[in-house]
mmCIF file of C-alpha atoms in Angstrom:
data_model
loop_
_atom_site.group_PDB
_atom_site.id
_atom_site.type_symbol
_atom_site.label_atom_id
_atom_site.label_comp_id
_atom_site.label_asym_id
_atom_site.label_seq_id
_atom_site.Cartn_x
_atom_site.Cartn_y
_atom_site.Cartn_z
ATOM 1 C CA UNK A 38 -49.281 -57.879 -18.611
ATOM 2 C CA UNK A 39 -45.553 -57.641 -19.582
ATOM 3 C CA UNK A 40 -46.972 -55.299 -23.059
ATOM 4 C CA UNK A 41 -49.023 -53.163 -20.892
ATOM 5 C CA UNK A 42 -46.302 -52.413 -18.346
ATOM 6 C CA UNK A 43 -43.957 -51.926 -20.930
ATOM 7 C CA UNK A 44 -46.249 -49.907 -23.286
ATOM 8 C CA UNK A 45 -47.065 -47.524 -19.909
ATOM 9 C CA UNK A 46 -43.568 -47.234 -19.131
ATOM 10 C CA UNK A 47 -42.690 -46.302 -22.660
ATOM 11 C CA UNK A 48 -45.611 -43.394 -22.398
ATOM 12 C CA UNK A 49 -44.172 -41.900 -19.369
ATOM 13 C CA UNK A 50 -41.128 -41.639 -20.865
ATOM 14 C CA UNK A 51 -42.348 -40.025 -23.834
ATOM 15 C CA UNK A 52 -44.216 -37.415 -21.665
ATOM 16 C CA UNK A 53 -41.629 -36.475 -19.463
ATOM 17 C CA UNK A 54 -39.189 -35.988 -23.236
ATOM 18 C CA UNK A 55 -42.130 -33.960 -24.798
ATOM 19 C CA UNK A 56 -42.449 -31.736 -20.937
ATOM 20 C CA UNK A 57 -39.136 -30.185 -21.881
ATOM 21 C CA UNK A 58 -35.586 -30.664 -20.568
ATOM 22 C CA UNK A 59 -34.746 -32.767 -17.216
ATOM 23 C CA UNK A 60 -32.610 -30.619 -14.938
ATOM 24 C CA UNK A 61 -29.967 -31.927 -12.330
ATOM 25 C CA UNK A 62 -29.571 -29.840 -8.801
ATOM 26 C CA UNK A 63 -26.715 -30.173 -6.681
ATOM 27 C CA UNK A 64 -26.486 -32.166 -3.973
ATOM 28 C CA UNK A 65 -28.047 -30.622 -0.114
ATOM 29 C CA UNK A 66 -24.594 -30.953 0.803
ATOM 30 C CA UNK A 67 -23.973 -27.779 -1.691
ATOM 31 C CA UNK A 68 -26.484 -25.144 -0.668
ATOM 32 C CA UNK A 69 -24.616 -23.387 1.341
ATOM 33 C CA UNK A 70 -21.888 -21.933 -0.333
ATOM 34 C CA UNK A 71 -18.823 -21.013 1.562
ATOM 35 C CA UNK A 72 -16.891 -17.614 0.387
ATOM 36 C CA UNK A 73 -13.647 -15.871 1.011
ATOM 37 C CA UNK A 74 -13.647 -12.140 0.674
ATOM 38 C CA UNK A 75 -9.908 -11.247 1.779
ATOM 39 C CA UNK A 76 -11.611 -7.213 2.289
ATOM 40 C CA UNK A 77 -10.415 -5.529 -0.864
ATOM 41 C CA UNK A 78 -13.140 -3.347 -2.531
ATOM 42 C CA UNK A 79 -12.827 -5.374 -5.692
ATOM 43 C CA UNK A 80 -13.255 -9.076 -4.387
ATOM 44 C CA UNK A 81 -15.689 -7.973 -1.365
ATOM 45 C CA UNK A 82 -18.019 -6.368 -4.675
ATOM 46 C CA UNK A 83 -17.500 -9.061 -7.005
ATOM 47 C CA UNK A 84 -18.347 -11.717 -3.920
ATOM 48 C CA UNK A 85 -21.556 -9.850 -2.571
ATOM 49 C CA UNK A 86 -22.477 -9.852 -6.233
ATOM 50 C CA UNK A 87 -21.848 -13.508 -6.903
ATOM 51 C CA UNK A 88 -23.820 -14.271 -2.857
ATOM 52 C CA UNK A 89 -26.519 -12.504 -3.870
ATOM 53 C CA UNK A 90 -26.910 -13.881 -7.298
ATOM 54 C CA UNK A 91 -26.268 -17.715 -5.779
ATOM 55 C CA UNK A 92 -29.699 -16.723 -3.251
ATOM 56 C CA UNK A 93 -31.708 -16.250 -5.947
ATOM 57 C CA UNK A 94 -30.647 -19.619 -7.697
ATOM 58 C CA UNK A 95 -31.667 -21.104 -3.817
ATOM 59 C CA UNK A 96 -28.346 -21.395 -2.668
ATOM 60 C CA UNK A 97 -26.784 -19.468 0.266
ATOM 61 C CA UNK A 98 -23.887 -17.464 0.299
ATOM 62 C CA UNK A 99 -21.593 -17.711 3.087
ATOM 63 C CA UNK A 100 -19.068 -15.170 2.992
ATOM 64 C CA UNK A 101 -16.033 -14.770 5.562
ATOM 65 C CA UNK A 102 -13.629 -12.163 5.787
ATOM 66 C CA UNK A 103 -10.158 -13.906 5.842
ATOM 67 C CA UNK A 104 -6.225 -13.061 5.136
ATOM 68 C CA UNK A 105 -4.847 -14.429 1.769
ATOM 69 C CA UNK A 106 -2.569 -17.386 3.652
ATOM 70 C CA UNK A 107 -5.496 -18.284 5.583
ATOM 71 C CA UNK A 108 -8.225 -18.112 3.132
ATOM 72 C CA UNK A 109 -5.840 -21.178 1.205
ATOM 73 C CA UNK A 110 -5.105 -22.623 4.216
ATOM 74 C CA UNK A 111 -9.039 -23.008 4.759
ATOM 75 C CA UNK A 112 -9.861 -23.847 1.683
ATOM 76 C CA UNK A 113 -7.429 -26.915 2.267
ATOM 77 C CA UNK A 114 -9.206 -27.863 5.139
ATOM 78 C CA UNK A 115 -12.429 -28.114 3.508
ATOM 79 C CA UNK A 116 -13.536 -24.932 5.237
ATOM 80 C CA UNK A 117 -13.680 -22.527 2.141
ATOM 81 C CA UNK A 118 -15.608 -23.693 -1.122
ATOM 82 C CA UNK A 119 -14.359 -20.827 -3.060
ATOM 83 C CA UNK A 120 -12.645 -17.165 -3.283
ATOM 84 C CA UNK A 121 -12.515 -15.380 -6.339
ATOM 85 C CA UNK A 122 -9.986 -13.057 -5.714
ATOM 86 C CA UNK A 123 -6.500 -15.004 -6.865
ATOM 87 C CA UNK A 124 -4.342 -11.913 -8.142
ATOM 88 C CA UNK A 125 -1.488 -13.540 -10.144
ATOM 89 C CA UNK A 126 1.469 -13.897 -10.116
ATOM 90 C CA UNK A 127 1.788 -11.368 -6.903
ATOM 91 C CA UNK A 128 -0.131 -14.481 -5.350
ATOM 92 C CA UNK A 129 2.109 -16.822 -6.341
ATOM 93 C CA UNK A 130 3.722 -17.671 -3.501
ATOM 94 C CA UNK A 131 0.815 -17.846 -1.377
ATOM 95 C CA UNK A 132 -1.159 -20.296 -3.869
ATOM 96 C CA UNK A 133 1.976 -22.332 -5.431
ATOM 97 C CA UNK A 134 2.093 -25.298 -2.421
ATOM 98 C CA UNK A 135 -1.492 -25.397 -2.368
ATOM 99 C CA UNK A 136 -1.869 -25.636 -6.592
ATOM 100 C CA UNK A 137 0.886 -28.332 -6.350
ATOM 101 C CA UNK A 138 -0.705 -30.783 -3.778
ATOM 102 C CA UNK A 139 -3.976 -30.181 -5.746
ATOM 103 C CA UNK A 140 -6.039 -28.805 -2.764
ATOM 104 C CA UNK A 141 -7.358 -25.514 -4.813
ATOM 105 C CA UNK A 142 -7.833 -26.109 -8.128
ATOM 106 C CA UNK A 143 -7.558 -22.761 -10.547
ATOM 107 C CA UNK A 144 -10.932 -22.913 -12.512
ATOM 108 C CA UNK A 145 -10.910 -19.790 -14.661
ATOM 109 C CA UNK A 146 -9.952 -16.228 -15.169
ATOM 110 C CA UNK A 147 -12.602 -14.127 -13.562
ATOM 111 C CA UNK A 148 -10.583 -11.002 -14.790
ATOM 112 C CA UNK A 149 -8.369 -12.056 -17.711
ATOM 113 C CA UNK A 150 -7.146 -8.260 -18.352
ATOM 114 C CA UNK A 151 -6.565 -4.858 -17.189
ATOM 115 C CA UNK A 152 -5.806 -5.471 -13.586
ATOM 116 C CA UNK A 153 -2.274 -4.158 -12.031
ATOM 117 C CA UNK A 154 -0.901 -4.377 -8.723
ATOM 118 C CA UNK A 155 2.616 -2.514 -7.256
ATOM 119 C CA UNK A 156 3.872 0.256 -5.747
ATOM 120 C CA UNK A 157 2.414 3.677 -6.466
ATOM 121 C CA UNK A 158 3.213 7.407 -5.573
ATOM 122 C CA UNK A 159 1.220 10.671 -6.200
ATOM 123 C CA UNK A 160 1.496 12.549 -9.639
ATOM 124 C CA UNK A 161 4.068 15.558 -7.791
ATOM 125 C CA UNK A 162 6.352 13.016 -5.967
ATOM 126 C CA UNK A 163 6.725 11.273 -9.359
ATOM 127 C CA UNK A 164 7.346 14.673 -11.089
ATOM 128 C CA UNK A 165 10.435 15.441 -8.170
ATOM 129 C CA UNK A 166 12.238 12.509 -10.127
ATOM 130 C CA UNK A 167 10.761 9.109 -8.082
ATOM 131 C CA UNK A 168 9.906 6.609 -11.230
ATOM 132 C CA UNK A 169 11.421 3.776 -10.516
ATOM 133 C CA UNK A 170 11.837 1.142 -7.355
ATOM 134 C CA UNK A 171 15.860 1.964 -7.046
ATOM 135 C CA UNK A 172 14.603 5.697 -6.663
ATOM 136 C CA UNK A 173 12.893 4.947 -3.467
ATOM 137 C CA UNK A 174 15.674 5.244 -1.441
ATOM 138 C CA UNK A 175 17.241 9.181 -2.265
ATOM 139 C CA UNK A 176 13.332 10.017 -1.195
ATOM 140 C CA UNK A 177 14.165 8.331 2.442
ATOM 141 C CA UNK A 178 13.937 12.297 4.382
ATOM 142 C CA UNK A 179 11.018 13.264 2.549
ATOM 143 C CA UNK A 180 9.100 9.588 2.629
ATOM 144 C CA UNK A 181 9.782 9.203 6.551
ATOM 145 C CA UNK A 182 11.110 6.023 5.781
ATOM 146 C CA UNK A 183 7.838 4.433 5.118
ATOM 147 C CA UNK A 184 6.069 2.437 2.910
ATOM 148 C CA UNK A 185 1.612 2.180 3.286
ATOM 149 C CA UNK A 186 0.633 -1.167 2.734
ATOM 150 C CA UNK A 187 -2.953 -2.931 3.628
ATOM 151 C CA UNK A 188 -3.698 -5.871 6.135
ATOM 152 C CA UNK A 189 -0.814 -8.169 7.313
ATOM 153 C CA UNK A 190 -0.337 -11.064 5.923
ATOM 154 C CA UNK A 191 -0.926 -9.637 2.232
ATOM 155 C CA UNK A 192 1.268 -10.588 -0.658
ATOM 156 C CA UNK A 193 1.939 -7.398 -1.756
ATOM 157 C CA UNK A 194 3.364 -5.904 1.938
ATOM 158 C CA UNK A 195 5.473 -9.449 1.798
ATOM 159 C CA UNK A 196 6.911 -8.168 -1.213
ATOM 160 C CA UNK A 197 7.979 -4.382 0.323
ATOM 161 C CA UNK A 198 9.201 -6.518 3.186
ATOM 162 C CA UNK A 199 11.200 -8.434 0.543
ATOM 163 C CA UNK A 200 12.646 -5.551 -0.622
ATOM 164 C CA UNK A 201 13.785 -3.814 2.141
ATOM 165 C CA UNK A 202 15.261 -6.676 2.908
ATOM 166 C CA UNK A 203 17.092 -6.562 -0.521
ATOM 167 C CA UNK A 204 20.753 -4.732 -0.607
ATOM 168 C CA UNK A 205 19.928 -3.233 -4.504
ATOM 169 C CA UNK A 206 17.103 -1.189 -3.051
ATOM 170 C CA UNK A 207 19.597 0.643 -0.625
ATOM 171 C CA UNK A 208 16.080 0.281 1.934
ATOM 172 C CA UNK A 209 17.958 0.258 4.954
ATOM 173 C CA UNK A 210 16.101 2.124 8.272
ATOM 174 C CA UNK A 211 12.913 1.884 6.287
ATOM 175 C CA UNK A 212 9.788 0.172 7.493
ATOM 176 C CA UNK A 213 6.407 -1.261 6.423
ATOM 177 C CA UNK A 214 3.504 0.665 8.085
ATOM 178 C CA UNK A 215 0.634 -2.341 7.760
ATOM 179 C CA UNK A 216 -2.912 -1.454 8.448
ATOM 180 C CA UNK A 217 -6.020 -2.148 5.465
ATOM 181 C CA UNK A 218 -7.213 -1.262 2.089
ATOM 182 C CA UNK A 219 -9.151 2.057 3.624
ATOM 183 C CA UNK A 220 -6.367 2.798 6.458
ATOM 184 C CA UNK A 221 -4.172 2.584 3.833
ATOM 185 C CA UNK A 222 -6.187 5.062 1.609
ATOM 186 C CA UNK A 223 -6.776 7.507 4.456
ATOM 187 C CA UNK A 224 -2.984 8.309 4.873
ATOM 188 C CA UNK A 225 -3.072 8.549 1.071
ATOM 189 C CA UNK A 226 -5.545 10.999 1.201
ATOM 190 C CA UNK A 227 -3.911 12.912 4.269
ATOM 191 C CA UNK A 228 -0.754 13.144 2.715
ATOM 192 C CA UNK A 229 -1.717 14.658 -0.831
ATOM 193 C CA UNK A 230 -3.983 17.181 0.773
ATOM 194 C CA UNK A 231 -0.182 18.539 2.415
ATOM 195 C CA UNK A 232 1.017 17.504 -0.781
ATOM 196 C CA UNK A 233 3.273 15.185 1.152
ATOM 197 C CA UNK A 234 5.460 12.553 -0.687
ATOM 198 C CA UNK A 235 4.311 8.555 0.142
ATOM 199 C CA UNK A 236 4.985 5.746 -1.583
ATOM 200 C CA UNK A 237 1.834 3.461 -1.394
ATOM 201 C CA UNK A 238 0.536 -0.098 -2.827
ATOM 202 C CA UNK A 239 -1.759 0.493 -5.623
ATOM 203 C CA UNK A 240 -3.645 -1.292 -7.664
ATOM 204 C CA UNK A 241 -6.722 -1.242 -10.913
ATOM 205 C CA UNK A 242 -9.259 -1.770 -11.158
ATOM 206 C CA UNK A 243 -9.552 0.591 -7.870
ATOM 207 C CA UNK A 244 -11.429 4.233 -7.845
ATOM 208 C CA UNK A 245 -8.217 4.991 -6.375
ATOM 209 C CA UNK A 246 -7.193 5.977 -10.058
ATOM 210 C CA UNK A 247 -9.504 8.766 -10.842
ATOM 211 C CA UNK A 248 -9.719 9.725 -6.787
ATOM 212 C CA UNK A 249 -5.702 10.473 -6.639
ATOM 213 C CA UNK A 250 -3.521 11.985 -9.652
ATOM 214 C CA UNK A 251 -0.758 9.268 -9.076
ATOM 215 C CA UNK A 252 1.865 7.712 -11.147
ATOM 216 C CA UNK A 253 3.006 3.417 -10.703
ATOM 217 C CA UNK A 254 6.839 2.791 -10.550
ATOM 218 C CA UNK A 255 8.912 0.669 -12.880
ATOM 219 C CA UNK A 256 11.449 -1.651 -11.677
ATOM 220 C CA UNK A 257 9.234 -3.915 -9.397
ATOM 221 C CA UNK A 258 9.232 -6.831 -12.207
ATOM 222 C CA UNK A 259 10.809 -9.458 -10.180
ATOM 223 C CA UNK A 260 8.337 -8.765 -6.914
ATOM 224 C CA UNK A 261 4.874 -8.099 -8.444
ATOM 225 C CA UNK A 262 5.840 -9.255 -12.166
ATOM 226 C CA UNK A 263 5.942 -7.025 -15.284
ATOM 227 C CA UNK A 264 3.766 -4.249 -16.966
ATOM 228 C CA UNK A 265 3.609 -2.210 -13.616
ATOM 229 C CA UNK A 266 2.307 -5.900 -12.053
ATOM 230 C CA UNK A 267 -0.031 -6.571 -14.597
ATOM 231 C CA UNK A 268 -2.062 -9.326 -13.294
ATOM 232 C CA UNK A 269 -5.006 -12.071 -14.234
ATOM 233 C CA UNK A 270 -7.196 -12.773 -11.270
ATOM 234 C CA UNK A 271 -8.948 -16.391 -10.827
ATOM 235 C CA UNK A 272 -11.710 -17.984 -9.196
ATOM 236 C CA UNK A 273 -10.169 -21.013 -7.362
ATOM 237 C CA UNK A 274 -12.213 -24.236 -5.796
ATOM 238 C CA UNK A 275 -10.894 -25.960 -2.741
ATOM 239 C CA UNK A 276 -10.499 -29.985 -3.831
ATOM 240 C CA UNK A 277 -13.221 -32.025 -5.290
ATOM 241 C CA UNK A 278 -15.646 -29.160 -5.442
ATOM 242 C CA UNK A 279 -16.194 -28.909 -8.928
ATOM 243 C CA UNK A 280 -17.640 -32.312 -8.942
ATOM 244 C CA UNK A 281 -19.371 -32.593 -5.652
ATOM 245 C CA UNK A 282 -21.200 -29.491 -7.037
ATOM 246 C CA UNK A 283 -20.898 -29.564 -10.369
ATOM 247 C CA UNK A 284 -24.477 -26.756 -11.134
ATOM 248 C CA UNK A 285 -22.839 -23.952 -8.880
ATOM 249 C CA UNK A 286 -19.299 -25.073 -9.830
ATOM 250 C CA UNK A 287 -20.285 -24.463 -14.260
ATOM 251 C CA UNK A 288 -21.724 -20.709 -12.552
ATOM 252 C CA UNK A 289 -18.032 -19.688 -10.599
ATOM 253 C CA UNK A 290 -16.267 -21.692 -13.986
ATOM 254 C CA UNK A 291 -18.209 -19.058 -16.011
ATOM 255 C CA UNK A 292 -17.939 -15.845 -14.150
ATOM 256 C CA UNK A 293 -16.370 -13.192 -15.830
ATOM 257 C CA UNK A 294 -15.970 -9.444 -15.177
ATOM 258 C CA UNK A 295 -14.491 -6.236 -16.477
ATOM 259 C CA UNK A 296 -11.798 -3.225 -15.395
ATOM 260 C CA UNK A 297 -14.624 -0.672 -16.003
ATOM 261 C CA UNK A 298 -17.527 -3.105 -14.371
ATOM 262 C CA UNK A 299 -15.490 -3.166 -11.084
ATOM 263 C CA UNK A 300 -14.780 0.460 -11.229
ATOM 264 C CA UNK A 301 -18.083 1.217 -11.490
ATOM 265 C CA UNK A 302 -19.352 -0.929 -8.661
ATOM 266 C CA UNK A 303 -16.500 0.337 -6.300
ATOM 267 C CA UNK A 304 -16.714 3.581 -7.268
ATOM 268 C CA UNK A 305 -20.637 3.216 -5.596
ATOM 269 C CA UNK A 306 -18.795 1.829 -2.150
ATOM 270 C CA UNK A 307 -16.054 3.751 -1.438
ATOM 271 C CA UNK A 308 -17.118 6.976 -2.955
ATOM 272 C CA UNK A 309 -20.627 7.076 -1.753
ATOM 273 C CA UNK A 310 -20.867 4.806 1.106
ATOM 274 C CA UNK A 311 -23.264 1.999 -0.499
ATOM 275 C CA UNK A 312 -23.683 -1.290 0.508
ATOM 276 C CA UNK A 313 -21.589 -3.891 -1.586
ATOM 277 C CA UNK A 314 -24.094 -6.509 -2.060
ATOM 278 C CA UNK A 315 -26.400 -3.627 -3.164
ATOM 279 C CA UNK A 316 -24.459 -1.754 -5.263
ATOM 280 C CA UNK A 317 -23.365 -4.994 -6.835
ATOM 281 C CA UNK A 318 -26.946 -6.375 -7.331
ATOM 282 C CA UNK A 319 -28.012 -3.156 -8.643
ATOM 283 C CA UNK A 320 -24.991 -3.253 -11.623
ATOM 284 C CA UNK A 321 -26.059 -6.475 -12.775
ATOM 285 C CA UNK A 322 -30.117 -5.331 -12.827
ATOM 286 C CA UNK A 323 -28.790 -2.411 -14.778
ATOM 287 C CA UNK A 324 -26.695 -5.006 -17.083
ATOM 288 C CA UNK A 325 -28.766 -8.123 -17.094
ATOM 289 C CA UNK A 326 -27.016 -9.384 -20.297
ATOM 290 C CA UNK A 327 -24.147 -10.090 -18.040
ATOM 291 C CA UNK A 328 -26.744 -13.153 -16.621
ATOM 292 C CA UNK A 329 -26.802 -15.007 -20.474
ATOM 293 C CA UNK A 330 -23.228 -16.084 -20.303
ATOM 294 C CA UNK A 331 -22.671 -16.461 -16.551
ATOM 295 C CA UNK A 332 -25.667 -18.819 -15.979
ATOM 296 C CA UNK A 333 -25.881 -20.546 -19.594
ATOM 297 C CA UNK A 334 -26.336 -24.375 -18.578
ATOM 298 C CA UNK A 335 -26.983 -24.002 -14.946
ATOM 299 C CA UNK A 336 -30.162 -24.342 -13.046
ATOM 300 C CA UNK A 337 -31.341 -23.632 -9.772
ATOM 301 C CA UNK A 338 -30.221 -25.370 -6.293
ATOM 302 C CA UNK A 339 -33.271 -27.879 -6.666
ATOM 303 C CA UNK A 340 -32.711 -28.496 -10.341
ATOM 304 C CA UNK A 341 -36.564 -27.127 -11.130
ATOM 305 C CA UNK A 342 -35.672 -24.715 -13.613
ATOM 306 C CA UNK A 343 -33.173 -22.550 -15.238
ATOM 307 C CA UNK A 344 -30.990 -20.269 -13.244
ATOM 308 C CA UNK A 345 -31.791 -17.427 -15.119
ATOM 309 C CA UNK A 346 -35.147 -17.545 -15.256
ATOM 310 C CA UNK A 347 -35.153 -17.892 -11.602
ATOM 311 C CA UNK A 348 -32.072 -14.973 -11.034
ATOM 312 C CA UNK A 349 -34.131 -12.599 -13.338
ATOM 313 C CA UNK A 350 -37.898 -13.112 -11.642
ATOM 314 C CA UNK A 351 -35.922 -12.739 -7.900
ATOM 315 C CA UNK A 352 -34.220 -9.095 -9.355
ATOM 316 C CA UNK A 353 -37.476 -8.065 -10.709
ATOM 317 C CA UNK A 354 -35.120 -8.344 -14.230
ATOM 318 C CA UNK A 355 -37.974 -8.159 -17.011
#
């Protein structure tokens, strides 16, 4: 009896090896996957993208709009699983207490290169002799005394509040005029068509680039860091996610993107109205090679097969 059972046992075994490869899900505890989109055109594409790629694997996306401070407040609380939008350094001090207690972990760089973030001005203000951060101030008259930021809370309007609030600027009487990424755009947009002068946050990737002939300042090293703010931009994991969900965990570790990818996806949302999950979706269809290194190793929510098989036949990818 004992050679039989261990004879059958042995034959199982060899069946399942010879099937093909055993695959691990994730735990039910990790379908729904919870999202911070902080409502800048570049994270909200690059997170509808990443939703509707995490469906097709059988996993849900569950994406909130949220500040910066509260999107790492929440993912301290358990309440965010991930946000792929950590703009560095110009994040730093929002992130910094959060990386040192260990409650969101930096997992990669989603965007190693070609992203910038600081103050901006259109092409004919620059040419009147406005280059630089200390030239802000002779400009006061002709500026209003304004700077356009986006939503409150944002790192990069805590930084123009820093330096108004710094005696080298010479800032005095001006103010911070706080409203969103497309309110902030719009006054862009009204003031060039008057050929008005405005100093404005800007960043790349961003259409804004090719939509306005504008020029970045120098001199804003010590608020937004150097190389006109040159940043890297992370995905970050609340706590213990990576190994509570360790299959959706390797497909965030292994998402990476591109300055002229974003562009192009953007360019679809802001410049004719499309739908970011849609416009996303329909980049990667167009660019399914993009799939091979973000899914390599990873399966679907169930563990039944490879994520890429599964991604691809859900796109209608042949």
């Amino acid at each position: 009896m004992s050679f039989t059972f261990k004879t059958a046992a042995a034959t199982l075994l060899l069946g399942v090896a010879l099937a093909g490869p055993a695959f691990a899900g994730d735990a039910d505890s990790c379908k729904t996957v919870r999202m911070s989109d902080v409502g800048w055109t570049d994270i909200t594409a690059i997170t509808a993208m990443t939703g509707g790629i995490l469906e097709q694997m059988g996993y849900t996306g569950d994406i909130k709009q949220l500040a910066v401070p509260v999107t790492f407040a929440s993912m301290k609380s358990g309440d965010i699983d991930v946000f792929l939008g950590n703009w560095m350094p110009s994040m730093e001090g929002d992130i910094r207490a959060y990386l040192d207690d260990k409650s969101v972990e930096q997992v990669s760089a989603n965007l190693p290169e070609g992203a910038k973030y600081t103050l901006a001005v259109p092409q004919y203000t620059y040419d009147k002799g406005l280059h630089d951060f200390k030239d802000i101030y002779k400009f006061k008259d002709s500026l209003q005394g304004k700077f356009y930021g986006i939503e409150p809370g944002n790192d990069g309007n805590r930084h123009i509040l820093d330096m108004i609030k710094d005696p080298q600027f010479k800032l005095d009487g001006f103010e911070l005029v706080e409203s969103s990424e497309a309110g902030m755009l719009s006054q862009v947009q009204k003031a060039t068509s008057a050929n008005e002068d405005i100093v404005f946050l800007g960043w790349a990737p961003h259409p804004m680039n090719v939509n306005f002939k504008m020029q970045y300042l120098t001199g804003g090293d010590a608020l937004f860091g150097p190389n006109f703010g040159g940043a890297v931009v992370y995905s970050t994991v609340r706590k213990g996610y990576l190994d509570q969900c360790p299959n959706v965990g390797k497909f965030i570790k292994q998402l990476k993107f591109d300055v002229g990818m974003e562009n192009e996806i953007m360019g679809q949302i802001l410049n004719n109205n499309a739908d970011p999950k849609e416009a996303s979706i329909a980049w990667v269809k167009a660019h399914p090679d993009v799939l091979n290194a973000w899914l390599d190793g990873v399966t679907t929510f169930d563990g039944s097969g490879p994520a890429i098989d599964a991604v691809k036949k859900g796109l209608g990818i042949q």
